[in-house]
Coordinates of C-alpha atoms and ligand atoms in Angstrom, one line a residue:
M1 CA 144.8 88.9 75.3
S2 CA 141.8 86.7 75.7
S3 CA 142.0 83.1 74.6
H4 CA 138.4 83.1 73.5
P5 CA 137.6 82.7 69.8
V6 CA 137.3 86.1 68.1
F7 CA 133.9 86.8 66.5
T8 CA 133.4 89.1 63.5
V9 CA 131.4 92.2 64.4
R10 CA 128.4 90.8 62.7
D11 CA 128.7 87.5 64.7
L12 CA 129.0 89.4 67.9
E13 CA 126.0 91.6 67.1
L14 CA 123.9 88.6 66.4
K15 CA 125.1 86.9 69.6
L16 CA 124.3 89.9 71.7
K17 CA 120.9 90.4 70.1
A18 CA 120.1 86.7 70.6
A19 CA 121.0 87.1 74.2
R20 CA 118.9 90.2 74.4
L21 CA 121.9 92.2 75.6
V22 CA 121.3 94.9 72.9
D23 CA 118.0 96.1 71.5
P24 CA 117.2 93.9 68.4
A25 CA 116.4 97.1 66.5
E26 CA 119.8 98.7 67.1
S27 CA 123.2 98.2 65.6
L28 CA 126.3 97.9 67.8
P29 CA 127.3 101.4 69.0
T30 CA 130.9 102.6 68.8
P31 CA 133.0 100.6 71.3
P32 CA 134.3 102.3 74.3
S33 CA 138.1 102.4 74.8
S34 CA 137.6 100.7 78.2
N35 CA 134.8 99.2 80.1
S36 CA 133.3 101.4 82.7
S37 CA 133.5 98.6 85.3
G38 CA 137.2 98.2 84.6
S39 CA 136.8 94.6 83.3
A40 CA 137.6 92.7 80.2
S41 CA 139.0 95.3 77.9
P42 CA 142.8 95.7 77.7
P43 CA 143.9 99.1 76.4
N44 CA 144.6 97.9 72.9
A45 CA 141.5 95.8 72.7
T46 CA 139.9 95.2 69.3
Y47 CA 136.3 96.1 68.6
E48 CA 135.2 92.5 69.3
E49 CA 137.2 92.2 72.5
S50 CA 135.7 95.4 73.9
Y51 CA 132.3 93.8 73.7
F52 CA 133.4 90.3 74.5
L53 CA 131.6 88.7 77.4
R54 CA 133.6 86.3 79.4
S55 CA 132.1 82.9 79.5
F56 CA 129.7 82.0 82.3
D57 CA 132.3 79.7 83.9
E58 CA 134.9 82.5 83.9
C59 CA 132.5 85.0 85.4
L60 CA 131.5 82.4 88.1
A61 CA 135.1 81.7 88.9
I62 CA 135.7 85.4 89.4
Y63 CA 132.5 85.8 91.4
E64 CA 133.3 82.8 93.7
E65 CA 137.0 83.5 94.3
P66 CA 137.2 83.0 98.0
S67 CA 140.0 85.5 98.7
R68 CA 137.7 88.4 97.7
T69 CA 134.4 89.7 99.1
K70 CA 131.5 89.3 96.8
G71 CA 131.5 93.1 96.3
E72 CA 135.1 93.1 95.3
S73 CA 134.5 90.2 92.8
L74 CA 131.4 91.9 91.3
A75 CA 133.5 95.1 90.8
L76 CA 135.7 93.0 88.4
L77 CA 132.7 92.0 86.3
S78 CA 130.9 94.2 83.7
D79 CA 127.2 94.9 84.1
E80 CA 126.4 92.3 81.4
E81 CA 128.5 89.7 83.1
V82 CA 126.7 90.3 86.4
I83 CA 123.4 90.0 84.5
L84 CA 124.7 86.7 83.1
L85 CA 125.2 85.4 86.7
V86 CA 121.7 86.6 87.7
D87 CA 120.1 84.9 84.7
R88 CA 121.9 81.7 85.5
G89 CA 120.6 81.8 89.1
K90 CA 124.0 82.4 90.7
V91 CA 123.1 85.8 92.1
A92 CA 119.6 86.6 93.5
P93 CA 118.4 89.8 91.8
Y94 CA 117.0 91.1 95.0
A95 CA 120.3 90.6 96.8
L96 CA 122.3 92.9 94.4
E97 CA 122.6 95.9 96.8
K98 CA 123.8 93.7 99.7
L99 CA 126.4 91.9 97.5
F100 CA 127.7 95.1 95.8
G101 CA 127.9 97.0 99.1
M102 CA 127.0 100.6 100.0
G103 CA 129.3 102.3 97.5
E104 CA 127.6 100.7 94.5
L105 CA 123.9 100.9 95.2
E106 CA 123.0 102.7 92.1
R107 CA 124.9 100.2 89.9
A108 CA 123.0 97.4 91.6
I109 CA 119.7 99.1 90.7
R110 CA 120.8 99.8 87.1
I111 CA 121.6 96.1 86.7
R112 CA 118.2 95.1 88.3
R113 CA 116.4 97.4 85.8
A114 CA 118.2 95.6 83.0
V115 CA 117.3 92.2 84.4
V116 CA 113.6 93.2 84.8
S117 CA 113.4 94.6 81.3
R118 CA 114.8 91.5 79.7
A119 CA 112.8 89.1 81.8
S120 CA 109.6 90.6 80.5
N121 CA 108.7 92.0 77.1
T122 CA 108.1 95.4 78.5
K123 CA 109.7 98.4 77.0
S124 CA 113.2 98.7 78.2
L125 CA 113.6 100.1 81.7
E126 CA 117.0 101.3 80.6
N127 CA 115.3 104.2 78.7
S128 CA 112.3 104.4 80.9
S129 CA 110.7 107.5 82.4
I130 CA 110.9 105.8 85.8
P131 CA 113.9 107.6 87.5
Y132 CA 116.6 105.9 89.5
E133 CA 119.6 108.2 89.5
D134 CA 120.7 110.6 92.3
Y135 CA 118.7 109.0 95.1
D136 CA 120.0 108.1 98.5
Y137 CA 119.4 104.3 98.4
S138 CA 121.5 103.8 101.6
R139 CA 118.4 104.9 103.5
V140 CA 116.2 102.5 101.7
L141 CA 118.3 99.4 102.1
G142 CA 117.1 97.2 105.0
A143 CA 114.5 99.7 106.0
C144 CA 112.1 100.9 103.3
C145 CA 111.9 98.7 100.2
E146 CA 113.3 95.6 98.5
N147 CA 114.0 94.9 94.9
V148 CA 114.2 98.5 94.1
I149 CA 114.2 99.7 90.4
G150 CA 113.9 103.5 91.1
Y151 CA 111.4 105.8 92.7
V152 CA 108.1 107.4 91.7
P153 CA 108.0 111.1 92.3
V154 CA 104.7 112.6 93.4
P155 CA 104.0 116.3 93.2
L156 CA 104.3 118.1 96.5
G157 CA 102.1 121.1 97.1
I158 CA 101.7 123.4 100.0
A159 CA 98.3 124.5 101.4
G160 CA 97.9 127.1 104.1
P161 CA 99.5 128.2 106.2
L162 CA 97.1 127.2 108.9
T163 CA 97.2 128.5 112.5
I164 CA 97.0 125.5 114.8
D165 CA 97.1 126.0 118.6
G166 CA 98.6 129.5 118.0
T167 CA 101.4 128.4 115.6
S168 CA 101.3 128.9 111.8
Y169 CA 102.2 125.8 109.8
P170 CA 102.5 125.2 106.1
I171 CA 100.5 122.1 105.1
P172 CA 102.6 119.7 102.9
M173 CA 100.5 117.6 100.5
A174 CA 101.9 115.0 98.1
T175 CA 99.1 114.3 95.6
A176 CA 98.2 113.8 92.0
E177 CA 94.6 115.0 92.5
G178 CA 94.3 118.5 91.2
T179 CA 92.0 120.8 93.4
L180 CA 93.0 119.2 96.6
V181 CA 95.7 121.7 97.6
A182 CA 93.6 124.6 96.3
S183 CA 90.6 123.4 98.3
T184 CA 92.6 122.8 101.5
S185 CA 94.1 126.3 101.1
R186 CA 90.7 127.9 100.9
G187 CA 89.7 126.0 104.0
C188 CA 92.8 127.3 105.8
K189 CA 92.1 130.8 104.8
A190 CA 88.6 130.6 106.2
L191 CA 89.8 128.9 109.4
N192 CA 92.6 131.5 109.9
A193 CA 90.0 134.2 109.6
G194 CA 88.3 132.9 112.7
G195 CA 91.6 132.7 114.7
G196 CA 92.7 129.2 113.6
V197 CA 92.2 125.7 115.0
S198 CA 92.5 124.4 118.5
T199 CA 93.3 120.8 119.1
V200 CA 93.0 118.3 121.9
L201 CA 94.9 115.0 122.1
T202 CA 92.6 112.5 123.9
S203 CA 94.7 109.4 123.7
D204 CA 98.1 108.2 122.3
A205 CA 98.3 104.4 122.1
M206 CA 99.3 102.1 119.2
T207 CA 97.8 98.6 119.4
R208 CA 98.7 95.0 118.6
G209 CA 96.2 92.2 119.2
P210 CA 97.6 88.6 118.9
A211 CA 95.5 85.5 118.6
I212 CA 96.3 82.8 121.3
D213 CA 94.9 79.3 121.2
F214 CA 94.2 77.1 124.3
P215 CA 93.3 73.5 124.5
S216 CA 89.8 74.5 125.8
A217 CA 87.6 77.4 126.4
V218 CA 88.0 76.9 130.1
L219 CA 91.8 77.3 129.9
A220 CA 91.4 80.3 127.6
G221 CA 89.0 81.8 130.2
R222 CA 91.6 81.3 133.0
A223 CA 94.2 83.1 130.9
K224 CA 91.8 85.9 130.3
V225 CA 91.2 86.4 134.0
W226 CA 95.0 86.5 134.5
V227 CA 95.5 89.0 131.7
D228 CA 92.8 91.2 133.2
S229 CA 94.2 90.9 136.7
E230 CA 96.7 93.3 138.3
E231 CA 99.3 90.5 138.5
G232 CA 98.9 89.6 134.9
H233 CA 99.1 93.2 133.7
D234 CA 102.2 93.8 135.8
V235 CA 104.0 90.7 134.5
L236 CA 103.2 91.5 130.9
K237 CA 104.1 95.2 131.2
E238 CA 107.5 94.4 132.6
A239 CA 108.3 91.9 129.8
F240 CA 106.9 94.3 127.2
E241 CA 108.8 97.3 128.3
S242 CA 112.1 95.4 128.5
T243 CA 112.3 95.6 124.7
S244 CA 112.3 99.4 124.1
R245 CA 113.3 102.6 125.6
F246 CA 110.2 104.3 124.4
A247 CA 107.3 101.8 124.3
K248 CA 105.2 102.0 127.5
L249 CA 102.3 99.6 128.0
K250 CA 99.2 101.6 128.7
S251 CA 96.4 99.0 128.7
L252 CA 95.3 95.5 127.9
K253 CA 91.9 94.6 126.5
S254 CA 91.0 90.9 126.1
A255 CA 88.3 89.0 124.4
I256 CA 87.5 85.3 123.8
A257 CA 86.1 83.5 120.8
G258 CA 85.7 79.8 121.6
R259 CA 89.1 78.6 122.8
T260 CA 91.0 81.5 121.2
L261 CA 92.0 84.5 123.4
Y262 CA 92.7 87.9 121.8
V263 CA 94.7 90.5 123.8
R264 CA 94.9 94.1 122.5
F265 CA 98.2 95.6 123.8
A266 CA 97.8 99.4 123.8
T267 CA 101.1 101.3 124.0
S268 CA 102.6 104.7 123.8
T269 CA 105.5 104.6 121.3
G270 CA 107.3 107.9 121.7
D271 CA 107.8 109.7 118.3
A272 CA 107.6 106.4 116.3
M273 CA 104.4 105.3 114.7
G274 CA 105.3 102.2 116.6
M275 CA 104.2 99.0 114.8
N276 CA 107.6 97.3 114.8
M277 CA 108.2 98.5 118.3
I278 CA 104.9 97.2 119.7
S279 CA 105.1 93.9 117.8
K280 CA 108.6 93.3 119.3
G281 CA 107.2 94.1 122.8
T282 CA 104.2 91.9 122.3
E283 CA 106.3 89.0 121.2
K284 CA 108.3 89.2 124.4
A285 CA 105.2 89.6 126.6
L286 CA 103.7 86.5 125.1
E287 CA 106.9 84.5 125.7
T288 CA 106.6 85.4 129.4
M289 CA 102.9 84.6 129.4
K290 CA 103.7 81.1 128.1
E291 CA 105.7 80.5 131.3
H292 CA 102.4 80.9 133.2
F293 CA 100.3 79.1 130.6
P294 CA 102.4 76.4 129.0
S295 CA 99.5 75.0 127.0
M296 CA 98.9 78.2 125.1
V297 CA 99.8 78.5 121.4
V298 CA 100.5 81.8 119.9
L299 CA 98.7 81.5 116.5
A300 CA 99.8 84.8 115.3
L301 CA 101.3 88.0 116.7
S302 CA 98.6 89.8 114.8
G303 CA 95.1 88.3 115.3
N304 CA 93.4 91.2 113.7
Y305 CA 92.2 92.4 117.1
C306 CA 94.7 95.3 116.7
T307 CA 93.3 96.3 114.0
D308 CA 96.1 97.3 111.5
K309 CA 95.3 98.5 108.0
K310 CA 91.8 97.2 107.8
P311 CA 88.4 98.8 108.6
A312 CA 87.3 97.8 112.2
A313 CA 84.8 99.2 114.7
I314 CA 87.2 98.5 117.6
N315 CA 89.5 101.3 116.2
W316 CA 86.7 103.7 115.8
I317 CA 85.4 103.0 119.4
E318 CA 88.7 102.5 121.3
G319 CA 91.1 104.6 119.2
R320 CA 94.5 103.6 117.8
G321 CA 97.6 105.8 117.5
K322 CA 96.8 109.4 118.2
S323 CA 93.2 110.4 119.0
I324 CA 92.6 114.1 118.2
V325 CA 89.7 116.5 118.3
A326 CA 90.1 119.7 116.4
E327 CA 87.8 122.7 116.8
A328 CA 87.3 126.1 115.1
V329 CA 84.8 128.9 114.8
V330 CA 84.4 130.4 111.3
P331 CA 82.7 133.9 111.2
G332 CA 79.5 133.9 109.1
K333 CA 80.9 136.7 106.9
V334 CA 83.9 134.5 106.0
V335 CA 81.5 131.6 105.2
T336 CA 79.8 133.9 102.7
T337 CA 82.8 135.7 101.2
V338 CA 85.5 133.0 101.2
L339 CA 83.4 129.8 101.0
K340 CA 80.5 131.2 98.9
T341 CA 77.8 129.6 101.0
T342 CA 75.9 130.1 104.3
V343 CA 76.2 128.7 107.8
E344 CA 72.7 127.3 107.5
A345 CA 73.4 125.5 104.2
L346 CA 76.7 124.0 105.5
C347 CA 75.1 122.7 108.7
N348 CA 72.2 121.2 106.9
L349 CA 74.5 119.5 104.3
N350 CA 76.8 118.2 107.0
I351 CA 73.9 116.5 108.7
K352 CA 72.3 115.1 105.6
K353 CA 75.6 114.0 103.9
N354 CA 78.2 113.3 106.6
L355 CA 75.9 112.0 109.3
I356 CA 72.7 110.6 107.8
G357 CA 74.1 109.7 104.4
S358 CA 77.0 107.8 106.0
A359 CA 74.6 106.1 108.4
M360 CA 72.4 105.1 105.5
A361 CA 75.5 103.6 103.9
G362 CA 76.3 101.6 107.0
S363 CA 79.6 103.4 107.5
I364 CA 82.0 102.8 110.4
G365 CA 84.1 106.0 111.0
G366 CA 83.2 107.5 107.6
F367 CA 81.2 110.4 108.9
N368 CA 83.1 112.9 106.8
A369 CA 83.5 114.1 103.2
H370 CA 87.1 113.4 102.3
A371 CA 89.3 113.2 105.4
S372 CA 91.4 110.5 103.6
N373 CA 92.3 112.9 100.8
I374 CA 94.1 115.3 103.1
L375 CA 95.4 112.8 105.5
T376 CA 96.9 110.5 102.7
A377 CA 98.5 113.5 101.0
I378 CA 100.2 114.5 104.2
F379 CA 101.1 110.8 104.9
L380 CA 102.9 110.6 101.6
A381 CA 104.7 113.9 102.1
T382 CA 106.0 113.0 105.6
G383 CA 106.9 109.4 105.1
Q384 CA 104.1 107.7 106.9
D385 CA 102.9 104.1 106.2
P386 CA 100.3 104.9 103.5
A387 CA 98.3 101.7 104.1
Q388 CA 97.4 103.0 107.5
N389 CA 95.2 105.6 105.9
V390 CA 92.4 103.0 106.2
E391 CA 91.9 103.6 109.9
S392 CA 93.7 106.9 110.3
S393 CA 91.2 108.6 108.0
M394 CA 88.3 107.7 110.3
C395 CA 86.7 111.0 111.1
M396 CA 83.4 112.5 112.2
T397 CA 82.9 116.1 111.0
L398 CA 80.4 118.1 113.0
M399 CA 79.0 121.6 112.3
E400 CA 76.6 123.7 114.2
P401 CA 75.5 127.4 114.1
V402 CA 76.7 129.6 117.0
N403 CA 76.3 133.2 118.0
D404 CA 72.6 133.3 117.1
G405 CA 73.2 131.4 113.9
Q406 CA 75.7 134.0 112.6
D407 CA 78.9 131.9 112.8
L408 CA 79.9 128.3 112.3
L409 CA 81.3 126.0 115.0
M410 CA 83.1 123.1 113.4
T411 CA 84.9 120.0 114.9
V412 CA 86.6 117.0 113.4
T413 CA 87.0 113.9 115.7
M414 CA 89.8 111.6 114.5
P415 CA 90.5 108.7 116.9
C416 CA 93.1 106.8 114.9
I417 CA 95.8 109.0 113.5
E418 CA 98.8 106.6 113.2
V419 CA 101.9 108.7 112.6
G420 CA 105.6 109.0 113.6
T421 CA 108.5 111.3 113.0
V422 CA 111.1 108.6 113.5
G423 CA 111.2 105.2 111.9
G424 CA 109.7 103.8 108.7
G425 CA 109.6 106.2 105.7
T426 CA 110.4 109.2 107.8
I427 CA 114.1 108.4 107.4
L428 CA 114.1 109.2 103.7
G429 CA 115.7 112.5 102.7
P430 CA 112.8 114.3 101.0
Q431 CA 110.3 113.2 103.6
Q432 CA 112.7 114.3 106.4
G433 CA 112.9 117.6 104.6
V434 CA 109.2 118.0 104.9
L435 CA 109.2 117.1 108.6
E436 CA 112.0 119.6 109.1
M437 CA 109.9 122.3 107.4
L438 CA 107.2 121.6 110.0
G439 CA 109.8 121.7 112.8
I440 CA 109.1 118.2 113.9
K441 CA 111.9 116.1 112.3
G442 CA 113.0 113.0 114.2
A443 CA 112.8 112.5 117.9
H444 CA 111.7 115.3 120.2
P445 CA 114.8 116.3 122.3
K446 CA 112.9 116.5 125.6
T447 CA 109.5 114.9 125.4
P448 CA 109.4 111.7 123.4
G449 CA 106.1 111.7 121.5
H450 CA 105.7 115.4 121.2
N451 CA 106.8 115.6 117.6
S452 CA 104.5 112.8 116.4
Q453 CA 101.6 114.2 118.4
T454 CA 102.2 117.6 116.8
L455 CA 102.1 115.9 113.4
A456 CA 98.7 114.3 114.3
R457 CA 97.4 117.7 115.4
I458 CA 98.5 119.2 112.1
I459 CA 96.8 116.4 110.1
A460 CA 93.5 116.8 112.0
S461 CA 93.5 120.5 111.5
A462 CA 94.3 120.2 107.8
V463 CA 91.5 117.7 107.5
M464 CA 89.2 120.3 108.9
A465 CA 90.3 122.8 106.3
G466 CA 89.6 120.2 103.6
E467 CA 86.2 119.3 105.0
L468 CA 85.1 122.9 105.2
S469 CA 86.1 123.8 101.7
L470 CA 84.7 120.7 100.0
L471 CA 81.4 120.9 101.8
S472 CA 81.1 124.5 100.9
A473 CA 81.8 123.7 97.2
L474 CA 79.1 121.0 97.3
A475 CA 76.7 123.3 99.1
A476 CA 77.3 126.0 96.5
G477 CA 77.2 123.5 93.6
H478 CA 80.8 124.3 92.6
L479 CA 82.4 120.9 92.8
I480 CA 82.6 119.9 89.1
R481 CA 83.4 123.4 88.0
A482 CA 86.5 123.3 90.2
H483 CA 87.6 119.9 89.0
M484 CA 87.3 120.8 85.4
A485 CA 89.6 123.8 86.1
H486 CA 92.1 122.0 88.3
N487 CA 91.8 118.3 87.8
R488 CA 91.6 117.5 84.1
S489 CA 94.8 117.4 82.2
Q490 CA 95.2 119.1 78.8
V491 CA 98.1 116.8 77.9
N492 CA 97.2 114.1 75.5
T493 CA 96.3 110.7 76.9
P494 CA 99.3 108.4 76.5
A495 CA 99.3 105.7 73.9
V496 CA 98.3 102.2 75.2
S497 CA 101.3 100.5 76.7
V498 CA 102.6 97.1 75.4
P499 CA 101.1 94.4 77.6
V500 CA 103.6 92.4 79.8
T501 CA 104.2 89.0 78.3
P502 CA 106.4 86.2 79.6
G503 CA 110.0 86.9 78.7
P504 CA 112.4 84.6 76.7
A505 CA 113.6 81.4 78.2
P506 CA 116.8 81.8 80.2
R507 CA 119.9 81.8 78.1
P508 CA 121.7 78.5 77.9
Ligands
LIG601 C1 110.7 88.4 104.5 C2 110.3 87.0 104.2 C3 109.9 87.0 102.7 C4 111.5 86.1 104.3 O1 111.1 84.7 104.2 P1 112.1 83.5 104.1 O2 111.2 82.3 103.9 O3 113.0 83.5 105.3 O4 112.9 83.8 102.8 P2 113.9 83.0 102.0 O5 115.3 83.6 102.2 O6 113.7 81.5 102.2 O7 113.4 83.3 100.5 C5 112.2 82.9 100.0 C6 111.7 83.8 98.9 O8 111.3 85.1 99.4 C7 111.7 86.1 98.6 N1 112.6 87.0 99.2 C8 113.3 86.7 100.4 N2 114.1 87.8 100.7 C9 113.9 88.7 99.8 C10 114.4 90.1 99.6 N3 115.3 90.6 100.5 N4 113.9 90.8 98.6 C11 113.0 90.3 97.7 N5 112.5 89.0 97.8 C12 113.0 88.3 98.9 C13 112.2 85.5 97.3 O9 111.2 85.3 96.4 C14 112.8 84.2 97.9 O10 112.9 83.2 96.9 P3 114.2 83.1 96.0 O11 114.1 84.2 94.9 O12 115.4 83.4 96.9 O13 114.2 81.7 95.4 C15 109.2 86.5 105.1 O14 109.6 86.4 106.4 C16 107.9 87.3 105.0 O15 107.2 87.2 104.0 N6 107.5 87.9 106.1 C17 106.3 88.7 106.2 C18 106.6 90.2 106.2 C19 105.4 91.0 105.7 O16 104.5 90.6 104.9 N7 105.3 92.2 106.2 C20 104.2 93.1 105.7 C21 104.1 94.3 106.7 S1 103.3 93.8 108.2 C22 102.0 94.9 108.2 O17 102.2 96.0 107.7 C23 100.6 94.6 108.5 C24 100.2 93.8 109.8 C25 101.2 92.6 110.1 O18 100.2 94.7 110.9 C26 98.8 93.3 109.4 C27 98.2 92.4 110.3 O19 97.6 92.8 111.3 O20 98.2 91.2 110.0
LIG602 N1 106.0 94.9 112.2 C1 104.8 95.1 111.9 O1 103.9 94.3 112.1 C2 104.4 96.3 111.1 C3 105.4 97.2 110.7 N2 105.1 98.3 110.0 C4 106.2 99.1 109.6 O2 106.9 99.5 110.8 C5 107.7 100.6 110.5 C6 107.6 101.6 111.7 O3 107.9 100.9 112.9 P1 108.2 101.7 114.2 O4 108.2 100.8 115.4 O5 107.4 103.0 114.2 O6 109.7 102.2 113.8 P2 111.1 101.5 114.0 O7 111.0 100.1 113.7 O8 112.1 102.3 113.1 O9 111.4 101.7 115.5 C7 111.7 103.0 116.0 C8 113.2 103.0 116.5 O10 113.5 104.4 116.8 C9 114.1 104.4 118.1 N3 113.8 105.7 118.7 C10 114.7 106.7 118.9 N4 114.1 107.8 119.4 C11 112.8 107.5 119.5 C12 111.7 108.3 120.0 N5 111.9 109.5 120.5 N6 110.5 107.7 120.0 C13 110.4 106.5 119.5 N7 111.4 105.7 119.1 C14 112.6 106.2 119.1 C15 113.4 103.2 118.8 O11 114.2 102.8 120.0 P3 113.9 101.5 120.8 O12 114.7 100.4 120.1 O13 114.4 101.8 122.2 O14 112.4 101.2 120.8 C16 113.4 102.2 117.7 O15 114.6 101.5 117.6 C17 107.2 101.2 109.3 O16 108.1 100.9 108.2 C18 105.9 100.5 109.0 O17 105.6 100.4 107.7 C19 103.8 98.6 109.7 C20 102.8 97.8 110.2 C21 103.0 96.6 110.8

C-alpha cells in the first residue's frame, strides 16, 4: 500500500482538475481495476489509489534509476506521471519516442498530444479529429518528422491512365482541390486518343551551391580559376564521390561576387532526389579544397547558388534535378469532342496567356497554366519534398497547329523536376504503396536513377494532361462551371475554432 495521504474522491477530483489532468467539465470516470501502464495500482486498490499519482520525486527516482534503461523506467510510470516529468522539464517532449524505444512509439505520441493540449488552451487533442493511431511511426523517427502528434490524411485520387512512352500509368494525385483529378483525367483521355505522350530526359543533376569567402577578390579569383581547371575539377570530384556509392559529380559552375566565391556542384544522385547526398559530398569536397586554399572560409554549405526551394533564374536556365520535355499530338476531332474547343482557340490562348501574359507579369519559368497543381499532387502522393514544388513546377507549355491546322502539337518543357524513389518521404508506407503501383518503388535493380527518372517522366506527362484540360476549359469558358460542380463543398462551414492562448503556468 502506498504511504501517501489518502484523499477523498472529491479532493482527488479537484486536485486532478487543478492540475488539468481531467477536463474541468467532467466528473471522475469509473476507476479501472489496474492501470494500463502497469503502474501504481495494486489489485485491491481503492478508488483513490487507482487514480493516485506518485509524487514528482518518486516519479523522478523511478525515471533516473541507473540500473534500468530510460525506456524500462518510463514503462513503470503511468501516462500522467510521464506528463508530470515533461511538465517539470525532466523529459524533453520531443525526445519521447527516443526514450520510450521502438515498441512504444504510439504511446509516446499519445503523451505528447496530452502535453500539447494542456500547454495551450486549445480543444483537447485527446478527442481531436487529428488521427494518430495505426501509423508506422518507426519509419518517421529519425527520418521524416520530429515532435509528431499524428498525421494529416489527404485524399488520394487517380487520374488517367495515361500512355507514356508506350506504357500505361495510373496518375496518383493527393489533393484537396476538387476538379483537379477530373481535369487531369480528361487531359489523359485526349492525349491517349492521339497515341499518348513521348518524353525526353535532357539532363539529370541535382545541385548545391556553397558560399565561400576569401580575404580578397584576388584570392577568390585564384580559387575560381582552380575550380574551373581540369586539376581542380578532378580533385573536387574525387573527394565528392568518396562520400556516396551513387552521387557522381557531373559539372561545376562558379561565380564571384566581391570576395565571395559560389560553386554550383551538379551531380547525378541515382534514384534519390539527392539533397542530403549532394550536401554530404559538397562538404567533403570543400574540406579538400581548403587544403589548397587555407585562407578560404566556407560561409555556408548552401549559398543559394543551388537554388533549393526558392524561385531562381539559374534553375530555369541551367536545370536542376531531372530536365524533361514531353510531347504529344492531339487529333483535332478529339479537341472538339473531348475538350469542347478548337485547335485554333487553344493555340491562341496558349500564346496570349501562358507566353505573353506570363511575360507581362515578369515570370521566371511560369509559362504554364497550373503545372504546380499536378506536380504537387503527385509529389504528395509519392513522398517527395513538397517545398521543392517551387522550382520543380517551372514549366513552359507550347502549342502549335499541325497537319494543316487540323491537329494540335503540344509540348511541356520542365527543367527542374526534383524527385526520388528512395530516401526522404518515399520510405513511408502509403507513399511507397503509390510508388509500387507505378512500378518504381525504391532503387532500380540494374540502373540507378531509372526509377526516379521514370517518375519525372510521369510527372511531366501528367502536367501536360492538366495543362491541356484547363486551357480547354478556359478557352470554352467552362472553368467556373466545373469548380461549382466539383470544388464547392455542401457540408456546413465549421464553427470558428477557439483561438490558441497561453496555457496555464507549469504545475508547482
Ligand atoms: C537540428 C538542430 C535544431 C539541432 O540544433 P542543436 O543546437 O544541436 O540542438 P540542441 O540539442 O542544443 O537543442 C536546441 C533546441 O532545438 C530544438 N530541438 C533540438 N532537437 C530537437 C528534436 N529532435 N525535436 C524537436 N526539437 C528539437 C529544441 O527546441 C531544443 O531546445 P530544448 O527544447 O531542448 O530546450 C539544428 O542543427 C538545426 O536547426 N539545423 C538546421 C536544419 C534545417 O533547418 N533543415 C531544414 C531543411 S534544409 C532544406 O530543406 C533547405 C536548404 C538547406 O537546401 C535551403 C538552402 O538552400 O538554404
Ligand atoms: N540536407 C539538405 O540540405 C536538404 C535535405 N532535404 C531532405 O533530404 C532528404 C532526401 O535526401 P536524399 O539525399 O535524396 O536521400 P537520403 O538522405 O535518404 O540518401 C539516400 C540514401 O539511399 C542510398 N541509396 C540506396 N540505393 C540508392 C540508389 N539506387 N540511388 C540513390 N541512393 C541510393 C544512398 O546511398 P549512399 O549512402 O551510398 O549515397 C543514401 O544512403 C529529404 O528528406 C529532403 O526533404 C531537402 C533539401 C535540402
